[in-house]
Short mmCIF file of C-alpha atoms in Angstrom, two decimals:
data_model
loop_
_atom_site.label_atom_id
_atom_site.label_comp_id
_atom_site.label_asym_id
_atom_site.label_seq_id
_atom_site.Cartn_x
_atom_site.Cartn_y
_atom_site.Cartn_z
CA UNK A 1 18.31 12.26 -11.67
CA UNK A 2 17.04 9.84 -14.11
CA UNK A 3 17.67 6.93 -11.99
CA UNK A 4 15.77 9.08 -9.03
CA UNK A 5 12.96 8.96 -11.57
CA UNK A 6 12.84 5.03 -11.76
CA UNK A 7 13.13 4.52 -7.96
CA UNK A 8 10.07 7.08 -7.98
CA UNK A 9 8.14 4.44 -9.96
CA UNK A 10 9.15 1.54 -8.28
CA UNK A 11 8.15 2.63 -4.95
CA UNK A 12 4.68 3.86 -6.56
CA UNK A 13 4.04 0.85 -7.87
CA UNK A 14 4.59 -1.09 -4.76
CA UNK A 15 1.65 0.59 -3.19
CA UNK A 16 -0.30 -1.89 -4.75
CA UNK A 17 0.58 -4.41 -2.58
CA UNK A 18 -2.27 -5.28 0.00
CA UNK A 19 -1.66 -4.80 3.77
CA UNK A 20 -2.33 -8.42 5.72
CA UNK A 21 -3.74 -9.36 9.49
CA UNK A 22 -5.95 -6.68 10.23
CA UNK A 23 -8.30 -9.20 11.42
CA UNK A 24 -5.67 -9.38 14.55
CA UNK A 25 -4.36 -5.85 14.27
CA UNK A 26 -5.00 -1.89 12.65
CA UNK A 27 -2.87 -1.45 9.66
CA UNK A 28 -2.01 1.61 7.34
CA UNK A 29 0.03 2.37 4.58
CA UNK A 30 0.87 5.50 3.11
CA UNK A 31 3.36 7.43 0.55
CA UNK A 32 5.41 10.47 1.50
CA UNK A 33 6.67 12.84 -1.39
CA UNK A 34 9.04 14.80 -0.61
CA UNK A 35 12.34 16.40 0.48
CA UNK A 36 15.12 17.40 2.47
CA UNK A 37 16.67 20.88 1.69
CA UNK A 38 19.26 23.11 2.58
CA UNK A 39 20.87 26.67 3.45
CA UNK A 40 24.32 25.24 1.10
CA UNK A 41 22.02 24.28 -1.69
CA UNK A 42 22.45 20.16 -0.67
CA UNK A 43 18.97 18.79 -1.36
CA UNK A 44 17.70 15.25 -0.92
CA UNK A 45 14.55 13.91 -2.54
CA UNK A 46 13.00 11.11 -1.71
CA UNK A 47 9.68 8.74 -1.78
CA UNK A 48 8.73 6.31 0.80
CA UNK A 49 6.39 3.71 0.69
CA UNK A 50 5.98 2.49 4.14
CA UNK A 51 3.38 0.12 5.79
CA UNK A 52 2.73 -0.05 9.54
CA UNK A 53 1.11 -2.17 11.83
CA UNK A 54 0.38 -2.22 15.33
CA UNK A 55 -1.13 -4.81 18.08
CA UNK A 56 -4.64 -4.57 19.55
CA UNK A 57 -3.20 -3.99 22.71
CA UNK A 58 -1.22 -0.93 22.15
CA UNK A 59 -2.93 0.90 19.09
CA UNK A 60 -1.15 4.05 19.75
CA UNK A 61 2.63 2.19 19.23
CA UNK A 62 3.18 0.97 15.43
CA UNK A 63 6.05 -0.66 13.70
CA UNK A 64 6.62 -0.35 9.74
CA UNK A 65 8.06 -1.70 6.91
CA UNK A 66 9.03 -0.20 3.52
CA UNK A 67 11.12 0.82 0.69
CA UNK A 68 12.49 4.30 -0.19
CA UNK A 69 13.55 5.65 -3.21
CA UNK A 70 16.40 8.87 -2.59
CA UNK A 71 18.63 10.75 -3.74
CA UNK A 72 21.07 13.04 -2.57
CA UNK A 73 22.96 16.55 -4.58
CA UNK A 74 25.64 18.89 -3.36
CA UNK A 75 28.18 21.32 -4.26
CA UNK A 76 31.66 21.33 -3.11
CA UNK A 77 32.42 18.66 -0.62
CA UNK A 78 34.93 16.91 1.34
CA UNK A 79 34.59 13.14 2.22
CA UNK A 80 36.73 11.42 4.85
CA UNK A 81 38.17 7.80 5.29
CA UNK A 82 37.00 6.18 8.44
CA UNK A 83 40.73 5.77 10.58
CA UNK A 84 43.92 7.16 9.83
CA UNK A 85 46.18 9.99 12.12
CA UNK A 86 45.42 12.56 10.77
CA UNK A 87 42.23 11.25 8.85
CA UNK A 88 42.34 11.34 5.10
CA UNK A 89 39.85 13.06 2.94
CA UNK A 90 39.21 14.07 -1.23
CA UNK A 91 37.95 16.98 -2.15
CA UNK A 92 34.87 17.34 -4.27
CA UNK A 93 33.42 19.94 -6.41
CA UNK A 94 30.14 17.77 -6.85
CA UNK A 95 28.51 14.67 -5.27
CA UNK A 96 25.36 12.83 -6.10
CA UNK A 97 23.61 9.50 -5.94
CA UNK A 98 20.04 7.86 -6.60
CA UNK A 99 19.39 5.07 -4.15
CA UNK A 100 16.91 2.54 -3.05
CA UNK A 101 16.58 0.81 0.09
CA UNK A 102 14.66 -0.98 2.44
CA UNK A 103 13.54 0.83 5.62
CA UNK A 104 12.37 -0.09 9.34
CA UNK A 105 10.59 1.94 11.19
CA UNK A 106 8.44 2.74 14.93
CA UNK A 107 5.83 5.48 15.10
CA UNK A 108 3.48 6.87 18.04
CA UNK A 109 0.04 7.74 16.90
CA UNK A 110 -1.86 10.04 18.04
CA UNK A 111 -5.55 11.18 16.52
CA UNK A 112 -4.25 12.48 13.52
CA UNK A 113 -0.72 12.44 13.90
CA UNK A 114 2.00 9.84 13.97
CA UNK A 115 5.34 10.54 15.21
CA UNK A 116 8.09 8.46 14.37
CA UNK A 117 11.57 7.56 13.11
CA UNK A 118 12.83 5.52 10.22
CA UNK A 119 16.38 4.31 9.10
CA UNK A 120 17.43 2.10 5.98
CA UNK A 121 18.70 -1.42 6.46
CA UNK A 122 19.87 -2.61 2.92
CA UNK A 123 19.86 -0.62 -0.12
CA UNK A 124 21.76 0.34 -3.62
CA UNK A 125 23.09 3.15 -4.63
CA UNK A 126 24.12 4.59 -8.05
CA UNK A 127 25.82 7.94 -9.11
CA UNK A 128 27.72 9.69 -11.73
CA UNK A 129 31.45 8.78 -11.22
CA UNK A 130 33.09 12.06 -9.82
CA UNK A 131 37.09 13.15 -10.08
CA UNK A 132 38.44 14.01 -6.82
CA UNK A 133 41.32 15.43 -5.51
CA UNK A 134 43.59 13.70 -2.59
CA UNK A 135 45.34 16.81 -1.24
CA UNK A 136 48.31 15.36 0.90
CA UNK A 137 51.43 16.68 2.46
CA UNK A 138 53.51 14.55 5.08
CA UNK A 139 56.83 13.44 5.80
CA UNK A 140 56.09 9.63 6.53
CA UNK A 141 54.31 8.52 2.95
CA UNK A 142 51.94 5.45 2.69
CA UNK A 143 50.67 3.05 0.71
CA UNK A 144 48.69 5.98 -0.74
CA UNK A 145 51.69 8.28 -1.55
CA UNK A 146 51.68 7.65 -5.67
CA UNK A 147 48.24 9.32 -5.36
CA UNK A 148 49.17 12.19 -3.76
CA UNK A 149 48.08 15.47 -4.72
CA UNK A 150 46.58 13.38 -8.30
CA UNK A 151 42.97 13.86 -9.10
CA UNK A 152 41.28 10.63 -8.52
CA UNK A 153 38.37 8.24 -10.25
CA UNK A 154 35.52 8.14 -7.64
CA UNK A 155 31.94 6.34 -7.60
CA UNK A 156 29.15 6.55 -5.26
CA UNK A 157 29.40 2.29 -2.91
CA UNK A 158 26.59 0.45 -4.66
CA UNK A 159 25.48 -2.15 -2.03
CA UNK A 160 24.97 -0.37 1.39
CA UNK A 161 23.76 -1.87 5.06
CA UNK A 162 22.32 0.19 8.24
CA UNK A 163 24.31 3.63 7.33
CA UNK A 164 22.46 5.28 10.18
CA UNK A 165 25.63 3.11 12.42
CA UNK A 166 27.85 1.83 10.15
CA UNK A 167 30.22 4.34 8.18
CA UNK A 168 31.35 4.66 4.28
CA UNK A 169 27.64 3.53 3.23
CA UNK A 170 24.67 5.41 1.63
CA UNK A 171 21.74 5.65 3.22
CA UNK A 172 18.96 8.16 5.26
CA UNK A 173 17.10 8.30 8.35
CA UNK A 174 14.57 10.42 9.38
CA UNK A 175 12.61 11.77 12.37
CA UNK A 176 9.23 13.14 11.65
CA UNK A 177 5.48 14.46 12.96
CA UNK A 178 3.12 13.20 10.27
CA UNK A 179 -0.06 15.26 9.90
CA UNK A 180 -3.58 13.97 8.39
CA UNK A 181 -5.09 16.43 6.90
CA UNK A 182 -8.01 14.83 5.38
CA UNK A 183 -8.57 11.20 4.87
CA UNK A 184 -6.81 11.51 1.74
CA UNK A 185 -3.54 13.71 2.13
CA UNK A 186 -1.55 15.09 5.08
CA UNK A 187 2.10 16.59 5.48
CA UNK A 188 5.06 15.54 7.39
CA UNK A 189 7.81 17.57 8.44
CA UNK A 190 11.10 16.82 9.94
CA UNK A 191 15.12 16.06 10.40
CA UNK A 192 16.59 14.24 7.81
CA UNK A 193 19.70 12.43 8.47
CA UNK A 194 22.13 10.89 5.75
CA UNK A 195 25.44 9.61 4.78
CA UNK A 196 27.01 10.17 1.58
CA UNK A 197 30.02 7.15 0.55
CA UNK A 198 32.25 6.81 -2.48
CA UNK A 199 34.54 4.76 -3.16
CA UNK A 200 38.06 4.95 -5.54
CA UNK A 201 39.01 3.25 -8.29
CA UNK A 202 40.47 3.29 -12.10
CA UNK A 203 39.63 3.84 -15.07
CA UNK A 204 39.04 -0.12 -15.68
CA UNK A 205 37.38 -0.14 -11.88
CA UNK A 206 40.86 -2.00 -10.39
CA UNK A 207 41.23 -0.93 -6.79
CA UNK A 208 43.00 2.48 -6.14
CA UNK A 209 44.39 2.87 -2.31
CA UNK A 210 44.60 6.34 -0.31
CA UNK A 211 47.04 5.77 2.51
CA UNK A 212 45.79 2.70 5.30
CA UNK A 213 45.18 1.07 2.16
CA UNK A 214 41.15 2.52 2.46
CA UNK A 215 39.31 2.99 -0.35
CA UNK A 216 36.49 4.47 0.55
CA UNK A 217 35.18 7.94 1.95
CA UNK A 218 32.72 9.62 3.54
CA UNK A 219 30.54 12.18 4.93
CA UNK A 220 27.26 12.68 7.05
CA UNK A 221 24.50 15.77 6.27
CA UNK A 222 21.85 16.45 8.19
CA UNK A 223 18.85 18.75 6.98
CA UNK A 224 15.12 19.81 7.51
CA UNK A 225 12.83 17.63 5.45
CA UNK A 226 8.77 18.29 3.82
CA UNK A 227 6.82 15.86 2.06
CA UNK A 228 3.23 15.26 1.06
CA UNK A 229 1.81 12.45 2.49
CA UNK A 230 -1.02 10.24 0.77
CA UNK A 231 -2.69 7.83 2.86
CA UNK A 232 -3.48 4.22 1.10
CA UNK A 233 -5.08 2.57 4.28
CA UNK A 234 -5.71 4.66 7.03
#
């Protein structure tokens, strides 16, 4: 949580940054607070700077930039390789990780709403390291087999690219009506989508190989999302 905390700042502090070319277009920028909860007990916090911009032309059609600071908590959980007959997985009683990544994003606005989506392109990710356990039974062992049935050294993958198509990385999208309430604040509801990755290793961080010789694992969630929103240029 305390790394959560320090993303939180960051992206404050880079609403500071001034919004260029309005003289050839109508820019915003605005923060969302907020997050994604729920009926397991999984929540996902998050704030997103994000600035947006759209053409003269087409007012109502805007494309953004901006930089998200997440996290993401949950009980007991399996995570999956990405191949293997049958597929692999570890079993979890926890998972967590604090993240920060760049985000894209398109939105449609209307009056006082803006509807959009948003995914993360690059980010980091950081997490408590997390024992879990590679339950395994078969007759035709791998390269994985001393690690069968052995409680395994696990850590959240650190550097993480476009996780909304590309498996075992961290990220979040999201799909969302954006309401301004006042010139000041508004609220945004709507779907979050995630991926939660770890990956194994030692004690001493050498590589430690399930079967397929994959190291990695993971899982998508998918959850309603809240958030205050406060408008910095609107």
């Amino acid at each position: 949580m305390k790394l959560f905390y320090v993303f939180a700042i960051l992206a404050a502090a880079l609403s500071t940054i001034n919004v260029y070319g309005q003289t050839q277009s109508e820019a915003s920028a605005v923060i969302d607070v907020g997050t994604g909860f729920s009926d397991d007990k999984s929540f996902a916090p998050s704030v997103l700077y994000y600035e947006q911009i759209s053409l003269n032309r087409l007012p109502w059609l805007r494309f953004g930039l901006g930089i998200r600071a997440w996290g993401y908590y949950a009980d007991r959980t399996n995570l999956y390789t990405k191949t293997g007959s049958p597929q692999d997985y570890l079993e979890y009683r926890k998972v967590s990780a604090n993240g920060l990544s760049f985000v894209v994003g398109a939105n449609l606005r209307f009056w006082k709403i803006d509807l959009g989506v948003n995914t993360d392109l690059i980010g980091a990710a950081f997490g408590s390291k997390r024992k879990a356990f590679y339950e395994k039974i078969t007759t035709t062992p791998g390269v994985g087999a001393p690690n069968y049935n052995q409680w395994l050294s696990t850590s959240p993958v650190i550097f993480n690219a476009v996780p909304l198509f590309l498996e075992n990385y961290n990220g979040q999208s999201e799909a969302y009506a954006r309401i301004y309430l006042t010139r000041g604040i508004g609220v945004k509801i709507g779907y979050l989508y995630g991926h939660i990755a770890y990956r194994t290793h030692d004690a001493v961080d050498n590589k430690v190989f399930l079967d397929n010789r994959q190291r990695r694992v993971s899982q998508n969630y998918g959850m309603p999302y809240a958030a205050l929103s406060f408008p910095l240029l609107h």
